Amino acid sequence: MSTSERRTCQNCKQEFIIEPEDFGFYERMQVPPPTFCPQCRFQRRLMFRNERRLYKRKCGLCGKDIVTVFAPDKPLTVYCQPCWWSDKWDPLEYGREYDPARPFFEQFRELQLRTPYMSLITSYQQLVNSEYINHAGNSKNCYLIFNADYCENVLYSKVLVNNKDSMDCTMLGESELCYENINCGKCSRVFYAEDCMSCHDVYFSKLLTGCTNCFGCVNLRNKSYCIWNQQYTKEEYEQKIREFNLDSYSSIQELISQARAFWQKSPHKFNHGLMNVNSSGDYIHQCKNSRYMYQCRFAEDCKFCQFITMKTAKDCYDHSEWGNGAERIYESATVGEGASNVRFCFGVWFPSLDVEYSMFTLSSSHMFGCANIKSKEYCILNRPYAKTDYEALRQKIIEDMNTHPYMDNRGRVFKYGEYFPYDFSPYDYNETVAIEYIPAAKETVLELGWRWREPESPKYQVTLPAGSIPDRINEIGDEILDEILGCLECSRPYKVIKAELDLLRRFNLPLPRKCSDCRDRNRHSRINPPKLWDRTCAKCGAAIQTTYAPDRPEIVYCESCYNSEVA
């Protein structure tokens, strides 16, 4: 089409616009235009994605105790990683013949409930001593990291690529020896920092590039020995740093407050991004011809995508998480490693081609409506077909989906061209990352016809309240590893592991007083949301679109004004 078209979202009832280039993409992918707006499409995909809610249950094959993202009361079969990745079971045994008298989605739901799921969403065969990580691969000696690849000795962090010896970071790439950082890359020995690139030995700083030995600074480029943006000699700087008592928890908390207050006084660029060409969104790096992106790197000719962490993703719409050679992906999540021509899927990786309406489909091609299957081709509902029979049946199912669509409990209609119905998520809303990026109260979630999970009561007794932990790291002995601590924020019990204590001693930084979940939430609260507001540049008055809401206190500049004043 040569003109834009306004439509009303099935879910939120708000208008959204389909642009001419969008229609072109849908034609290339041979799919109809969406009936949900981009935000509701994003939210729906997130509702199928549990990153960090972990549970204990039994492996459905060997019977061993396992840690998994699937709660034990969910009506699913779950295998431990060694069993799922083994040849001890055949996914084709669960195959079923398509019944044209029944909606396709109902039949897929039955298959979904019968086939065994991997306990954690990982490339298990590429992991070494990393049993408690999720949505991750190619890592060694890691613990509680999520949405991560190619990491070693990294703890309690998420959205990671190529990092080593780091802890409590969110959005970190190609870095080592980092702690409590947000959106940093190519850094070493950087602590309590945000939006810093190519920095070394930096503390409590924001929006620094190419800096070394800086403390409490903001908007500096290629500087050294600066404190609160003031220049010092090397000797003066080192003396001042000693006076900050960085091994003390109470000192660290005071410095965090001082640094954040200091940062607020300086201008912020309207988005977080570097080396982009003709692209829009936030937290985007080295993207080309890509619009409305969020937390994406190395994307080209993409739109409405999120969490693309590895190069490259090309010609993708509504693709949430991964990349690494992904091409022609539409309305799918957790897709990468050379997957191509994937539509309406969750969990497709290793080279896979032409996959639709499938979940956890690995190294497979020409799949429609399959679940928990690997190294197969021309399958529908986990049943193999000859190529011509597959193509004819696929077309028949699409016609049936449009003639007799699935309708959920709130009257939302799911024909061919829409992602899975909300009901098909194996998780409740507040188990998924949807609660982080699109927060909603329990009442709202239930009103929309979705599920909510009540939190479980703690099963362990606190032996050492967080307030009783010694102030300085050198005052804490190995006996802390035997204690059950009580989180200073949520009061829930948590433990310190040896790798964590070793890193903090190496950094000479104090032990945190909050559990890893609360630390993650606190970092997440510092990240701008996946929503754009119309504002004007605080300096020149030019119109900008930004993730800084109009009522926020930051001084927000357009790119031209920011670069002229800072770069």
Short mmCIF file of N, CA and C in Angstrom, two decimals, residues 207 219 221 263-273 281-282 528 533-549 552-567:
data_model
loop_
_atom_site.label_atom_id
_atom_site.label_comp_id
_atom_site.label_asym_id
_atom_site.label_seq_id
_atom_site.Cartn_x
_atom_site.Cartn_y
_atom_site.Cartn_z
N LEU A 207 27.58 8.51 31.70
CA LEU A 207 27.76 9.12 30.37
C LEU A 207 29.22 9.52 30.13
N ASN A 219 29.24 13.09 31.74
CA ASN A 219 29.42 13.75 30.44
C ASN A 219 30.86 14.15 30.14
N ARG A 221 34.61 13.13 28.20
CA ARG A 221 35.18 12.38 27.09
C ARG A 221 36.69 12.37 27.21
N TRP A 263 24.57 13.94 38.92
CA TRP A 263 24.26 13.65 37.52
C TRP A 263 23.06 14.44 37.01
N GLN A 264 22.08 14.64 37.89
CA GLN A 264 20.85 15.31 37.47
C GLN A 264 21.08 16.74 36.99
N LYS A 265 22.15 17.35 37.40
CA LYS A 265 22.40 18.74 37.06
C LYS A 265 22.93 18.91 35.63
N SER A 266 23.32 17.82 34.99
CA SER A 266 23.91 17.89 33.65
C SER A 266 22.91 17.44 32.60
N PRO A 267 23.08 17.91 31.35
CA PRO A 267 22.15 17.50 30.28
C PRO A 267 22.28 16.02 29.94
N HIS A 268 21.16 15.43 29.55
CA HIS A 268 21.11 14.05 29.08
C HIS A 268 20.67 14.05 27.62
N LYS A 269 21.32 13.23 26.81
CA LYS A 269 20.87 13.09 25.43
C LYS A 269 19.51 12.40 25.40
N PHE A 270 18.69 12.74 24.42
CA PHE A 270 17.31 12.26 24.38
C PHE A 270 17.20 10.74 24.33
N ASN A 271 18.28 10.06 23.85
CA ASN A 271 18.27 8.60 23.89
C ASN A 271 19.65 8.09 24.26
N HIS A 272 19.72 6.79 24.53
CA HIS A 272 20.98 6.13 24.82
C HIS A 272 21.37 5.36 23.56
N GLY A 273 22.34 5.85 22.84
CA GLY A 273 22.69 5.16 21.61
C GLY A 273 24.00 5.65 21.03
N GLY A 281 14.61 4.84 18.79
CA GLY A 281 14.33 4.00 19.94
C GLY A 281 15.24 4.38 21.09
N ASP A 282 15.55 3.44 21.97
CA ASP A 282 16.45 3.73 23.08
C ASP A 282 17.28 2.51 23.43
N ASN A 528 15.31 3.60 31.48
CA ASN A 528 14.14 4.22 30.86
C ASN A 528 13.22 3.15 30.27
N TRP A 533 7.90 9.48 24.45
CA TRP A 533 7.07 10.66 24.68
C TRP A 533 7.55 11.79 23.76
N ASP A 534 6.64 12.66 23.39
CA ASP A 534 6.99 13.87 22.65
C ASP A 534 7.44 14.95 23.63
N ARG A 535 8.63 15.50 23.42
CA ARG A 535 9.15 16.58 24.25
C ARG A 535 9.86 17.57 23.34
N THR A 536 10.37 18.62 23.93
CA THR A 536 11.21 19.56 23.20
C THR A 536 12.58 19.61 23.85
N CYS A 537 13.60 19.83 23.07
CA CYS A 537 14.96 19.96 23.58
C CYS A 537 15.02 21.12 24.57
N ALA A 538 15.65 20.87 25.73
CA ALA A 538 15.72 21.90 26.77
C ALA A 538 16.61 23.06 26.38
N LYS A 539 17.38 22.93 25.30
CA LYS A 539 18.27 24.01 24.89
C LYS A 539 17.75 24.76 23.67
N CYS A 540 17.43 24.05 22.59
CA CYS A 540 17.04 24.73 21.35
C CYS A 540 15.54 24.68 21.08
N GLY A 541 14.81 23.87 21.84
CA GLY A 541 13.37 23.79 21.66
C GLY A 541 12.90 22.90 20.54
N ALA A 542 13.81 22.17 19.89
CA ALA A 542 13.42 21.27 18.80
C ALA A 542 12.58 20.12 19.33
N ALA A 543 11.67 19.63 18.51
CA ALA A 543 10.83 18.50 18.88
C ALA A 543 11.67 17.23 18.92
N ILE A 544 11.49 16.44 19.97
CA ILE A 544 12.20 15.16 20.10
C ILE A 544 11.22 14.11 20.61
N GLN A 545 11.54 12.85 20.31
CA GLN A 545 10.85 11.72 20.90
C GLN A 545 11.84 11.02 21.81
N THR A 546 11.43 10.79 23.05
CA THR A 546 12.37 10.31 24.05
C THR A 546 11.69 9.40 25.06
N THR A 547 12.47 8.54 25.67
CA THR A 547 11.95 7.69 26.76
C THR A 547 11.98 8.41 28.10
N TYR A 548 12.47 9.66 28.11
CA TYR A 548 12.37 10.47 29.32
C TYR A 548 10.98 11.11 29.34
N ALA A 549 10.13 10.69 30.26
CA ALA A 549 8.78 11.23 30.36
C ALA A 549 8.84 12.73 30.65
N ARG A 552 9.74 14.01 34.19
CA ARG A 552 10.99 13.62 34.84
C ARG A 552 11.91 14.83 35.00
N PRO A 553 12.82 14.78 35.99
CA PRO A 553 13.63 15.97 36.30
C PRO A 553 14.85 16.16 35.42
N GLU A 554 15.23 15.17 34.60
CA GLU A 554 16.45 15.30 33.82
C GLU A 554 16.35 16.44 32.80
N ILE A 555 17.48 17.08 32.54
CA ILE A 555 17.60 18.08 31.47
C ILE A 555 17.88 17.30 30.18
N VAL A 556 16.94 17.35 29.24
CA VAL A 556 17.04 16.50 28.05
C VAL A 556 17.31 17.35 26.81
N TYR A 557 18.38 17.00 26.09
CA TYR A 557 18.79 17.70 24.89
C TYR A 557 18.55 16.82 23.65
N CYS A 558 18.36 17.48 22.52
CA CYS A 558 18.40 16.77 21.24
C CYS A 558 19.85 16.36 20.98
N GLU A 559 20.07 15.52 20.00
CA GLU A 559 21.42 15.01 19.75
C GLU A 559 22.38 16.12 19.36
N SER A 560 21.93 17.06 18.54
CA SER A 560 22.81 18.13 18.08
C SER A 560 23.29 18.99 19.24
N CYS A 561 22.36 19.39 20.11
CA CYS A 561 22.73 20.23 21.26
C CYS A 561 23.61 19.47 22.24
N TYR A 562 23.28 18.20 22.46
CA TYR A 562 24.08 17.41 23.39
C TYR A 562 25.51 17.27 22.88
N ASN A 563 25.66 16.96 21.60
CA ASN A 563 27.01 16.77 21.05
C ASN A 563 27.80 18.07 21.05
N SER A 564 27.13 19.18 20.79
CA SER A 564 27.85 20.45 20.75
C SER A 564 28.34 20.87 22.13
N GLU A 565 27.65 20.44 23.17
CA GLU A 565 28.02 20.85 24.52
C GLU A 565 28.91 19.84 25.23
N VAL A 566 28.77 18.56 24.86
CA VAL A 566 29.45 17.52 25.63
C VAL A 566 30.56 16.85 24.83
N ALA A 567 30.28 16.44 23.61
CA ALA A 567 31.23 15.59 22.88
C ALA A 567 32.51 16.34 22.52
#
